[in-house]
Short mmCIF file of C-alpha atoms and ligand atoms in Angstrom, two decimals:
data_model
loop_
_atom_site.label_atom_id
_atom_site.label_comp_id
_atom_site.label_asym_id
_atom_site.label_seq_id
_atom_site.Cartn_x
_atom_site.Cartn_y
_atom_site.Cartn_z
CA MET R 1 -20.58 120.63 73.51
CA ILE R 2 -17.29 119.67 75.01
CA PRO R 3 -15.25 116.34 75.11
CA ALA R 4 -15.27 114.17 78.20
CA PRO R 5 -12.16 114.92 80.34
CA PHE R 6 -8.84 113.70 79.17
CA THR R 7 -5.07 114.37 79.77
CA TYR R 8 -3.49 116.47 77.03
CA ARG R 9 0.03 115.64 76.03
CA ARG R 10 2.06 117.24 73.32
CA ALA R 11 4.78 115.33 71.48
CA GLY R 12 7.82 117.27 70.08
CA THR R 13 9.42 114.56 68.02
CA VAL R 14 8.14 111.22 66.48
CA ALA R 15 10.29 109.39 69.07
CA GLU R 16 8.65 111.22 71.90
CA ALA R 17 5.13 110.40 70.49
CA LEU R 18 6.10 106.77 70.36
CA GLU R 19 7.33 106.91 73.96
CA MET R 20 4.19 108.80 75.30
CA ALA R 21 1.90 106.15 73.42
CA ALA R 22 3.78 103.33 75.21
CA GLU R 23 3.49 104.94 78.54
CA SER R 24 -0.21 105.85 78.07
CA GLY R 25 -1.40 102.49 76.97
CA GLU R 26 -4.75 101.47 75.28
CA ASP R 27 -6.73 104.49 76.27
CA ALA R 28 -4.57 107.03 74.49
CA LYS R 29 -5.15 108.47 71.14
CA TYR R 30 -2.89 110.48 68.68
CA LEU R 31 -4.31 113.85 67.77
CA ALA R 32 -3.26 115.11 64.46
CA GLY R 33 -5.57 117.92 62.97
CA GLY R 34 -8.48 116.78 65.20
CA HIS R 35 -11.05 117.06 62.54
CA SER R 36 -12.17 113.50 62.80
CA LEU R 37 -11.28 112.95 66.40
CA LEU R 38 -12.57 116.12 68.10
CA PRO R 39 -15.97 115.99 66.47
CA LEU R 40 -16.47 112.40 67.78
CA MET R 41 -15.24 113.42 71.18
CA LYS R 42 -17.61 116.16 71.43
CA LEU R 43 -20.46 113.74 70.68
CA ARG R 44 -18.93 111.38 73.31
CA LEU R 45 -18.63 108.73 70.59
CA ALA R 46 -14.86 108.64 71.54
CA VAL R 47 -13.61 109.09 75.10
CA PRO R 48 -9.92 108.53 75.04
CA GLU R 49 -8.28 109.22 78.40
CA VAL R 50 -4.98 110.57 76.89
CA LEU R 51 -4.62 112.69 73.83
CA ILE R 52 -1.05 112.62 72.43
CA ASP R 53 -0.94 115.78 70.20
CA ILE R 54 1.29 115.03 67.15
CA GLY R 55 0.03 118.16 65.28
CA ARG R 56 3.19 120.00 65.74
CA LEU R 57 5.49 117.37 64.34
CA ARG R 58 6.91 119.53 61.57
CA GLU R 59 9.49 116.82 60.84
CA ALA R 60 6.47 114.86 59.63
CA ALA R 61 5.00 117.57 57.43
CA TYR R 62 6.44 117.63 53.91
CA VAL R 63 6.07 116.72 50.21
CA ARG R 64 9.54 115.52 48.83
CA ASP R 65 10.84 114.34 45.55
CA GLU R 66 12.86 111.07 46.40
CA GLY R 67 13.73 110.44 42.99
CA GLY R 68 11.98 106.96 42.57
CA HIS R 69 8.89 108.20 44.49
CA ILE R 70 7.29 111.19 45.98
CA ALA R 71 7.34 111.10 49.81
CA ILE R 72 4.55 112.65 51.76
CA GLY R 73 4.84 113.24 55.54
CA ALA R 74 1.79 111.93 57.43
CA LEU R 75 1.16 115.25 59.28
CA THR R 76 0.99 117.20 55.77
CA ARG R 77 -2.46 119.03 55.93
CA HIS R 78 -4.95 118.94 53.08
CA HIS R 79 -4.39 122.49 52.24
CA ASP R 80 -0.68 121.80 51.65
CA LEU R 81 -1.39 118.90 49.35
CA ALA R 82 -3.81 120.91 47.46
CA THR R 83 -1.35 123.77 46.93
CA SER R 84 1.86 121.58 46.54
CA GLY R 85 3.50 122.39 43.08
CA LEU R 86 5.36 119.18 43.27
CA LEU R 87 2.19 117.15 43.70
CA ALA R 88 0.40 119.22 41.03
CA SER R 89 3.03 118.20 38.50
CA ARG R 90 3.92 114.67 39.74
CA VAL R 91 0.52 113.27 41.42
CA PRO R 92 -2.05 115.58 40.28
CA LEU R 93 -4.80 113.05 41.48
CA LEU R 94 -3.67 113.48 45.09
CA ALA R 95 -3.47 117.41 44.83
CA TYR R 96 -6.84 117.72 43.25
CA ALA R 97 -8.69 115.46 45.69
CA ALA R 98 -7.05 116.99 48.73
CA GLY R 99 -8.56 120.25 47.55
CA CYS R 100 -12.16 118.44 47.60
CA VAL R 101 -11.98 117.53 51.27
CA GLY R 102 -14.51 119.32 53.31
CA ASP R 103 -13.96 123.15 53.12
CA PRO R 104 -11.01 125.58 53.50
CA GLN R 105 -11.13 125.60 57.32
CA VAL R 106 -11.11 121.81 57.51
CA ARG R 107 -8.22 121.58 54.91
CA HIS R 108 -6.25 124.09 57.23
CA ARG R 109 -6.35 121.49 59.96
CA GLY R 110 -6.98 117.97 58.67
CA THR R 111 -3.85 115.84 57.77
CA ILE R 112 -3.53 113.03 55.26
CA GLY R 113 -2.16 110.69 57.87
CA GLY R 114 -5.27 111.35 60.17
CA SER R 115 -7.44 110.85 57.08
CA LEU R 116 -5.98 107.36 56.36
CA ALA R 117 -5.52 106.23 59.98
CA HIS R 118 -9.13 107.05 60.62
CA GLY R 119 -9.94 104.40 58.06
CA ASP R 120 -13.51 105.87 57.18
CA PRO R 121 -14.95 104.42 53.98
CA ALA R 122 -16.66 107.77 53.15
CA ALA R 123 -13.31 109.73 53.07
CA ASP R 124 -11.62 110.84 49.90
CA LEU R 125 -8.07 110.29 50.39
CA PRO R 126 -7.98 106.60 51.21
CA ALA R 127 -9.58 105.85 47.73
CA VAL R 128 -6.90 108.06 46.22
CA ILE R 129 -4.08 106.11 47.90
CA LEU R 130 -5.58 102.91 46.77
CA ALA R 131 -5.73 104.10 43.14
CA LEU R 132 -2.20 105.29 43.40
CA ASP R 133 -1.17 101.91 44.92
CA ALA R 134 0.92 103.78 47.57
CA THR R 135 3.07 102.37 50.21
CA LEU R 136 2.45 103.60 53.89
CA VAL R 137 5.29 103.79 56.51
CA ALA R 138 4.50 103.21 60.10
CA GLN R 139 6.55 103.47 63.04
CA GLY R 140 6.13 101.71 66.31
CA PRO R 141 8.07 100.55 69.38
CA GLY R 142 9.32 97.60 67.21
CA GLY R 143 10.87 99.84 64.55
CA THR R 144 9.58 100.89 60.91
CA ARG R 145 7.40 98.78 58.52
CA GLU R 146 5.92 99.43 55.05
CA ILE R 147 2.35 98.49 54.37
CA ALA R 148 0.94 98.31 50.94
CA ALA R 149 -2.21 100.65 50.58
CA ALA R 150 -4.08 97.51 49.41
CA ASP R 151 -3.38 95.95 52.80
CA PHE R 152 -4.11 99.01 54.93
CA PHE R 153 -7.85 99.14 55.25
CA GLN R 154 -9.23 96.22 57.17
CA GLY R 155 -12.73 97.20 58.34
CA LEU R 156 -15.06 100.08 59.33
CA TYR R 157 -12.59 102.54 61.14
CA GLU R 158 -10.18 99.69 61.25
CA THR R 159 -6.60 99.77 59.78
CA ALA R 160 -3.48 97.67 59.75
CA LEU R 161 -1.82 100.07 62.29
CA ALA R 162 -1.12 98.26 65.61
CA PRO R 163 -2.07 100.35 68.90
CA GLY R 164 0.49 103.05 69.48
CA GLU R 165 1.85 102.51 65.96
CA LEU R 166 2.30 105.88 64.15
CA LEU R 167 1.78 106.46 60.34
CA THR R 168 4.60 108.58 59.33
CA GLU R 169 5.00 108.66 55.66
CA ILE R 170 3.05 107.88 52.50
CA ARG R 171 5.19 106.93 49.36
CA VAL R 172 3.74 107.30 45.75
CA LYS R 173 5.69 106.10 42.85
CA ARG R 174 5.43 107.74 39.56
CA PRO R 175 2.29 106.39 37.98
CA GLU R 176 2.73 104.14 34.98
CA SER R 177 -0.27 105.69 33.24
CA ALA R 178 -0.69 109.60 33.47
CA GLY R 179 -4.41 109.79 32.99
CA TRP R 180 -6.38 110.37 36.37
CA SER R 181 -9.70 111.30 37.54
CA PHE R 182 -11.53 112.10 40.88
CA GLN R 183 -15.31 112.08 40.92
CA LYS R 184 -16.99 113.15 44.02
CA PHE R 185 -20.86 113.16 43.98
CA THR R 186 -22.41 115.52 46.67
CA LYS R 187 -25.44 117.32 47.25
CA ARG R 188 -23.63 120.42 48.37
CA ALA R 189 -19.89 121.23 47.92
CA ILE R 190 -19.05 120.97 51.48
CA ASP R 191 -20.55 117.52 51.90
CA TRP R 192 -18.79 114.13 52.10
CA ALA R 193 -19.14 111.99 48.93
CA ILE R 194 -22.43 110.09 48.59
CA VAL R 195 -20.22 108.06 46.26
CA GLY R 196 -16.74 108.93 45.00
CA VAL R 197 -14.43 107.43 42.55
CA ALA R 198 -10.32 107.87 42.13
CA ALA R 199 -8.91 106.55 38.96
CA GLN R 200 -5.24 106.52 37.86
CA GLY R 201 -4.72 104.94 34.65
CA ASP R 202 -6.63 101.57 34.90
CA ARG R 203 -6.58 101.37 38.70
CA VAL R 204 -9.87 102.27 40.17
CA ALA R 205 -10.96 102.95 43.73
CA LEU R 206 -14.42 103.79 45.33
CA VAL R 207 -15.53 106.03 48.20
CA ASN R 208 -18.31 105.11 50.26
CA MET R 209 -19.35 101.69 48.66
CA GLY R 210 -18.96 99.48 51.66
CA MET R 211 -17.22 98.95 55.08
CA THR R 212 -13.83 99.95 53.74
CA PRO R 213 -12.40 102.19 50.93
CA MET R 214 -12.00 99.64 48.22
CA ARG R 215 -10.52 98.92 44.67
CA ALA R 216 -13.11 98.47 41.94
CA VAL R 217 -11.71 94.94 41.33
CA ALA R 218 -14.33 93.97 38.83
CA VAL R 219 -13.78 96.98 36.75
CA GLU R 220 -9.98 96.60 36.76
CA GLN R 221 -10.27 92.87 35.63
CA ALA R 222 -12.71 93.81 32.89
CA LEU R 223 -10.19 96.53 31.69
CA ALA R 224 -7.40 94.00 31.96
CA ALA R 225 -9.54 91.60 29.83
CA GLY R 226 -9.71 94.16 27.08
CA LEU R 227 -13.32 95.34 27.68
CA ALA R 228 -14.02 99.01 26.55
CA PRO R 229 -14.11 101.61 29.46
CA GLU R 230 -18.05 101.82 29.10
CA GLN R 231 -18.34 98.13 29.40
CA ALA R 232 -15.86 97.88 32.27
CA ALA R 233 -17.84 100.55 34.11
CA SER R 234 -20.89 98.50 34.31
CA HIS R 235 -19.18 96.29 36.68
CA ALA R 236 -18.42 99.12 39.25
CA ALA R 237 -20.84 97.84 41.70
CA ASP R 238 -20.09 94.23 41.58
CA GLY R 239 -19.38 92.73 44.88
CA THR R 240 -20.04 96.03 46.67
CA SER R 241 -22.34 96.53 49.80
CA PRO R 242 -22.92 100.21 50.08
CA PRO R 243 -24.62 101.63 52.96
CA GLU R 244 -28.15 103.09 53.22
CA ASP R 245 -28.64 106.55 54.60
CA ILE R 246 -30.49 109.76 54.47
CA ASN R 247 -28.71 110.52 51.33
CA ALA R 248 -29.18 107.51 49.35
CA THR R 249 -30.34 103.93 49.07
CA ALA R 250 -27.73 101.14 48.37
CA ALA R 251 -29.33 100.71 44.89
CA TYR R 252 -28.86 104.29 44.14
CA ARG R 253 -25.25 104.16 45.37
CA GLN R 254 -24.55 101.21 43.12
CA HIS R 255 -26.10 103.28 40.06
CA LEU R 256 -23.92 106.15 41.03
CA ALA R 257 -20.78 103.94 40.99
CA ARG R 258 -21.23 102.71 37.61
CA VAL R 259 -21.94 106.21 36.30
CA LEU R 260 -19.18 107.74 38.01
CA VAL R 261 -16.65 105.11 37.06
CA GLY R 262 -17.71 105.53 33.46
CA ARG R 263 -16.94 109.25 33.83
CA ALA R 264 -13.67 108.69 35.64
CA LEU R 265 -12.33 106.25 33.18
CA ALA R 266 -13.37 108.49 30.20
CA GLN R 267 -11.73 111.43 31.83
CA ALA R 268 -8.51 109.53 32.85
CA ARG R 269 -8.08 108.33 29.18
CA ALA R 270 -8.50 111.76 27.78
CA ARG R 271 -5.90 112.96 30.01
CA GLY R 272 -3.59 109.96 29.63
CA MET Y 1 -3.06 123.38 81.89
CA ASN Y 2 -1.64 126.69 81.41
CA VAL Y 3 -2.29 128.00 77.94
CA THR Y 4 -0.99 131.25 76.25
CA ILE Y 5 -2.37 132.51 73.11
CA THR Y 6 -1.46 135.75 71.43
CA VAL Y 7 -5.01 137.04 70.48
CA ASN Y 8 -5.20 140.16 68.21
CA GLY Y 9 -1.56 140.97 69.25
CA THR Y 10 -2.05 140.61 72.97
CA PRO Y 11 -0.96 137.48 74.70
CA ILE Y 12 -3.79 135.89 76.82
CA THR Y 13 -2.71 133.44 79.51
CA ALA Y 14 -5.10 131.22 81.35
CA ASP Y 15 -5.13 128.14 83.37
CA VAL Y 16 -7.89 125.92 81.60
CA ALA Y 17 -8.99 122.54 81.59
CA ASP Y 18 -7.27 120.33 78.88
CA ARG Y 19 -10.52 119.86 77.09
CA THR Y 20 -11.27 123.58 76.59
CA LEU Y 21 -12.04 124.43 73.04
CA LEU Y 22 -10.48 127.41 71.40
CA VAL Y 23 -13.88 129.20 71.07
CA GLN Y 24 -14.35 128.86 74.89
CA PHE Y 25 -10.95 130.23 75.54
CA LEU Y 26 -11.60 133.24 73.43
CA ARG Y 27 -15.06 133.96 74.72
CA GLU Y 28 -14.50 133.09 78.44
CA ALA Y 29 -10.82 133.53 79.20
CA GLY Y 30 -10.29 136.38 76.53
CA GLY Y 31 -13.94 138.11 77.04
CA LEU Y 32 -13.98 138.30 73.22
CA THR Y 33 -17.62 137.46 72.23
CA ALA Y 34 -17.63 138.38 68.50
CA THR Y 35 -16.66 134.58 67.66
CA ASN Y 36 -20.15 132.93 67.74
CA VAL Y 37 -20.91 129.28 68.33
CA GLY Y 38 -23.60 128.36 65.79
CA CYS Y 39 -23.77 124.43 65.16
CA ASP Y 40 -20.91 123.25 67.48
CA THR Y 41 -20.41 120.37 64.97
CA THR Y 42 -17.67 122.08 62.60
CA SER Y 43 -20.53 122.65 60.01
CA CYS Y 44 -21.57 126.28 60.03
CA GLY Y 45 -18.25 128.33 60.23
CA ALA Y 46 -19.59 130.87 62.63
CA CYS Y 47 -16.87 130.26 64.92
CA THR Y 48 -14.13 130.89 62.26
CA VAL Y 49 -10.97 132.71 63.36
CA LEU Y 50 -7.58 133.01 61.88
CA LEU Y 51 -4.73 130.70 63.30
CA ASP Y 52 -1.36 131.97 62.23
CA GLY Y 53 -3.28 133.72 59.55
CA GLU Y 54 -5.45 130.85 58.29
CA SER Y 55 -9.10 130.21 58.83
CA VAL Y 56 -10.09 127.43 61.23
CA LYS Y 57 -13.27 126.57 63.07
CA SER Y 58 -12.53 127.42 66.53
CA CYS Y 59 -15.21 124.88 67.97
CA THR Y 60 -13.02 122.07 66.72
CA VAL Y 61 -9.59 123.16 68.05
CA LEU Y 62 -8.48 122.78 71.46
CA ALA Y 63 -6.94 125.72 73.18
CA ALA Y 64 -4.05 123.56 74.15
CA GLN Y 65 -3.28 122.72 70.50
CA VAL Y 66 -2.73 126.42 69.81
CA ASP Y 67 -0.74 127.23 72.90
CA GLY Y 68 1.97 129.67 71.86
CA SER Y 69 0.25 130.65 68.43
CA ALA Y 70 -1.36 133.73 67.12
CA VAL Y 71 -5.04 134.06 66.79
CA THR Y 72 -7.06 136.84 65.03
CA THR Y 73 -10.68 137.26 66.01
CA LEU Y 74 -13.12 139.77 64.42
CA GLU Y 75 -12.38 142.19 67.21
CA GLY Y 76 -8.67 142.40 65.84
CA LEU Y 77 -9.36 143.30 62.30
CA ALA Y 78 -10.07 147.02 62.66
CA SER Y 79 -6.89 149.29 62.96
CA PRO Y 80 -6.10 150.78 66.40
CA ASP Y 81 -7.89 154.05 65.33
CA GLY Y 82 -11.22 152.24 64.79
CA GLN Y 83 -10.79 152.38 60.88
CA MET Y 84 -12.71 149.09 59.70
CA HIS Y 85 -10.90 146.47 57.80
CA PRO Y 86 -11.58 146.55 54.00
CA VAL Y 87 -13.61 143.27 54.24
CA GLN Y 88 -15.84 144.86 57.14
CA ARG Y 89 -16.32 148.13 55.06
CA ALA Y 90 -17.31 145.96 52.08
CA PHE Y 91 -19.88 143.92 54.07
CA HIS Y 92 -21.33 147.16 55.26
CA ALA Y 93 -21.46 149.07 51.87
CA GLU Y 94 -22.94 145.83 50.14
CA HIS Y 95 -25.23 144.94 52.88
CA ALA Y 96 -23.89 141.52 53.29
CA LEU Y 97 -25.82 140.38 56.13
CA GLN Y 98 -29.37 140.00 57.61
CA CYS Y 99 -29.36 138.91 61.29
CA GLY Y 100 -25.54 139.23 61.49
CA PHE Y 101 -24.89 135.98 63.40
CA CYS Y 102 -22.76 134.30 60.70
CA THR Y 103 -21.04 137.66 59.90
CA PRO Y 104 -18.00 137.31 62.28
CA GLY Y 105 -17.15 134.10 60.82
CA MET Y 106 -18.12 134.95 57.26
CA VAL Y 107 -15.67 137.90 57.60
CA MET Y 108 -12.82 135.98 58.92
CA ALA Y 109 -13.21 133.33 56.23
CA ALA Y 110 -13.27 135.99 53.60
CA VAL Y 111 -9.97 137.45 55.05
CA SER Y 112 -8.32 134.14 54.87
CA LEU Y 113 -9.77 133.57 51.37
CA LEU Y 114 -8.14 136.93 50.04
CA ALA Y 115 -4.87 136.49 51.75
CA GLU Y 116 -4.58 133.13 49.84
CA ASN Y 117 -6.13 134.50 46.69
CA PRO Y 118 -6.28 138.30 46.38
CA ASP Y 119 -7.99 138.23 42.93
CA PRO Y 120 -10.74 135.56 43.06
CA THR Y 121 -13.47 135.01 40.59
CA GLN Y 122 -17.09 134.72 41.68
CA ASP Y 123 -16.77 130.88 41.67
CA GLU Y 124 -13.74 130.97 43.69
CA VAL Y 125 -15.35 133.22 46.39
CA ARG Y 126 -18.34 130.83 46.41
CA ALA Y 127 -15.88 127.81 46.93
CA GLY Y 128 -13.85 129.60 49.39
CA LEU Y 129 -16.89 130.23 51.66
CA GLU Y 130 -18.26 126.83 51.40
CA GLY Y 131 -17.37 126.12 55.03
CA ASN Y 132 -19.69 129.13 56.15
CA LEU Y 133 -23.42 128.88 56.34
CA CYS Y 134 -25.82 131.87 56.18
CA ARG Y 135 -29.63 131.26 56.52
CA GLY Y 136 -30.62 134.68 55.67
CA THR Y 137 -28.85 136.59 52.62
CA GLY Y 138 -28.93 133.83 50.05
CA TYR Y 139 -25.12 134.51 49.78
CA HIS Y 140 -25.41 136.95 46.94
CA HIS Y 141 -24.59 140.07 48.73
CA ILE Y 142 -21.82 138.36 50.74
CA VAL Y 143 -20.13 137.22 47.47
CA ARG Y 144 -20.48 140.71 46.05
CA ALA Y 145 -18.90 142.31 49.17
CA VAL Y 146 -15.94 139.87 49.13
CA LEU Y 147 -15.35 140.82 45.40
CA ALA Y 148 -15.70 144.45 46.27
CA ALA Y 149 -13.09 144.03 48.99
CA ALA Y 150 -10.83 142.37 46.64
CA ARG Y 151 -11.12 144.98 44.06
CA ALA Y 152 -10.59 147.63 46.87
CA GLY Y 153 -7.40 145.82 47.86
CA ARG Y 154 -6.15 145.99 44.36
CA GLU Y 155 -6.70 149.75 43.80
CA PRO Y 156 -3.86 151.97 45.08
CA ALA Y 157 -5.09 153.72 48.33
C1 FAD Z 1 -16.91 119.50 58.63
C2 FAD Z 1 -16.03 118.61 58.10
C3 FAD Z 1 -16.05 117.97 56.84
C4 FAD Z 1 -15.29 116.98 56.33
N1 FAD Z 1 -15.36 116.62 54.88
C5 FAD Z 1 -14.62 115.69 54.49
C6 FAD Z 1 -14.62 115.12 53.18
O1 FAD Z 1 -15.38 115.75 52.45
N2 FAD Z 1 -13.84 114.09 52.81
C7 FAD Z 1 -12.93 113.65 53.73
O2 FAD Z 1 -12.15 112.78 53.09
N3 FAD Z 1 -12.79 114.02 55.01
C8 FAD Z 1 -13.67 114.91 55.40
N4 FAD Z 1 -13.42 115.43 56.71
C9 FAD Z 1 -12.53 114.74 57.56
C10 FAD Z 1 -11.15 115.30 57.50
O3 FAD Z 1 -10.66 115.14 56.26
C11 FAD Z 1 -10.26 114.89 58.66
O4 FAD Z 1 -9.17 115.89 58.62
C12 FAD Z 1 -9.58 113.75 58.46
O5 FAD Z 1 -10.34 112.65 58.36
C13 FAD Z 1 -8.68 113.31 59.74
O6 FAD Z 1 -7.42 113.97 59.80
P1 FAD Z 1 -6.82 114.57 61.10
O7 FAD Z 1 -5.56 115.08 60.93
O8 FAD Z 1 -7.85 115.79 61.53
O9 FAD Z 1 -6.90 113.45 62.12
P2 FAD Z 1 -7.47 113.46 63.79
O10 FAD Z 1 -8.77 113.73 63.89
O11 FAD Z 1 -6.51 114.16 64.60
O12 FAD Z 1 -7.25 111.81 63.87
C14 FAD Z 1 -8.13 110.93 63.24
C15 FAD Z 1 -7.79 109.61 63.81
O13 FAD Z 1 -6.48 108.96 63.16
C16 FAD Z 1 -5.53 108.83 64.33
N5 FAD Z 1 -4.25 109.51 63.64
C17 FAD Z 1 -4.12 110.65 63.24
N6 FAD Z 1 -2.95 110.81 62.68
C18 FAD Z 1 -2.24 109.62 62.91
C19 FAD Z 1 -0.88 109.06 62.54
N7 FAD Z 1 -0.04 109.79 61.83
N8 FAD Z 1 -0.57 107.86 62.77
C20 FAD Z 1 -1.48 107.08 63.63
N9 FAD Z 1 -2.67 107.51 63.73
C21 FAD Z 1 -3.21 108.62 63.48
C22 FAD Z 1 -6.13 109.55 65.60
O14 FAD Z 1 -5.69 108.88 66.76
C23 FAD Z 1 -7.53 109.37 65.36
O15 FAD Z 1 -8.08 108.17 65.71
C24 FAD Z 1 -14.31 116.56 57.29
C25 FAD Z 1 -14.18 116.86 58.54
C26 FAD Z 1 -15.10 117.86 59.04
C27 FAD Z 1 -14.94 118.23 60.38
S1 FES Z 2 -19.95 126.56 65.62
FE1 FES Z 2 -18.00 125.83 64.90
S2 FES Z 2 -18.62 125.38 62.99
FE2 FES Z 2 -20.52 125.95 63.67
#
């Protein structure tokens, strides 16, 4: 299986990538690690006319301590997140979850920026970014802007990024509450989450429970109202409309969400 | 486009279509057919090669993306005098294969795993090979071979 024909261009800098996107117009796509886009192109579910390879933008691959926050370049690979000492000590939720993405080969190629920009509700890192209440930095022809994680995911495979806009950085403030947990329920280690839960303190987000990665708002409200974690977890499926597929019915996913949020809150508290 | 990839230490240059996959480049431009295509959907790991020393699935990388990089395939593991790589020797000694189709990818994934973690536990070996499927062995002999290769790597030669 090979993708439909396209023109390959490689950007050497962020500025060059933006220029190429402006020149190439609507039918161009950025290519980061290619581990969401190339499989879709091989199945002809995506047929971009131009691919702008941003995979070699070393200037956008880093994990840095900026004092008030940790800055993560969008081109940082899952493998580099999972093995970052700085993340392990400051944002262990992200380091751990990145190590749960796919398999070693996928983690050697896939990037955090690609994972977020793809906007897949079944992906792991979007929920983590929501639980961390991170800020995303995007660069476009009009300049640079910041987008709150809570405003980033807008629909199935839809994000707040404008056409041609490049996600460049993810900023994570030191979590107010140190306790964290990442629960990923799969049939086999390599699989995507049937349901997943990311928790940082009392902030909780869900994987694969609807059209977008989402915060478990009802759980957070219940905790804020003083309910015990076990009671709060019983609200995990409130307001969700999870998909039905070969792995699970919607009702089973809702059951899993309640069980996994319960486990996540217990683990986060034990670590807090 | 014109792509040059250093494969097993030798630069290979070819004028290929932009959509050429790395595995096609290796098999067709390079004539190196140890790297197998199993699933073609990034699932089975049969096409695993090392890109700048790290395991990747070559069915999901464009040749253009790795222009100028170094790739190692199974053909590049043995030393020039024909002496097999310790991981190859361990697969042989432990009988870590049945039909052999997954073996090139399995061996390359194991080499990458041991480069990152020279002294893995059994669980770490299983996790490290989760991107590689084998439908024959049931994995036990493969895991045993990787542990044996790790042990051999730690013992003074
Ligand atoms: C076998 C397999 C198993 C997997 N398992 C999991 C899993 O368990 N959990 C999980 O979360 N993910 C999983 N993934 C997906 C993996 O994490 C991808 O790497 C990730 O989703 C996309 O990152 P990428 O760098 O490869 O992006 P690409 O595929 O290069 O790009 C994806 C999309 O984002 C756009 N894009 C990329 N970077 C930017 C940017 N900086 N700015 C703007 N737009 C951008 C592209 O144009 C494209 O539309 C799996 C993938 C495979 C192949
Ligand atoms: S052929 Fe590439 S992963 Fe199966």
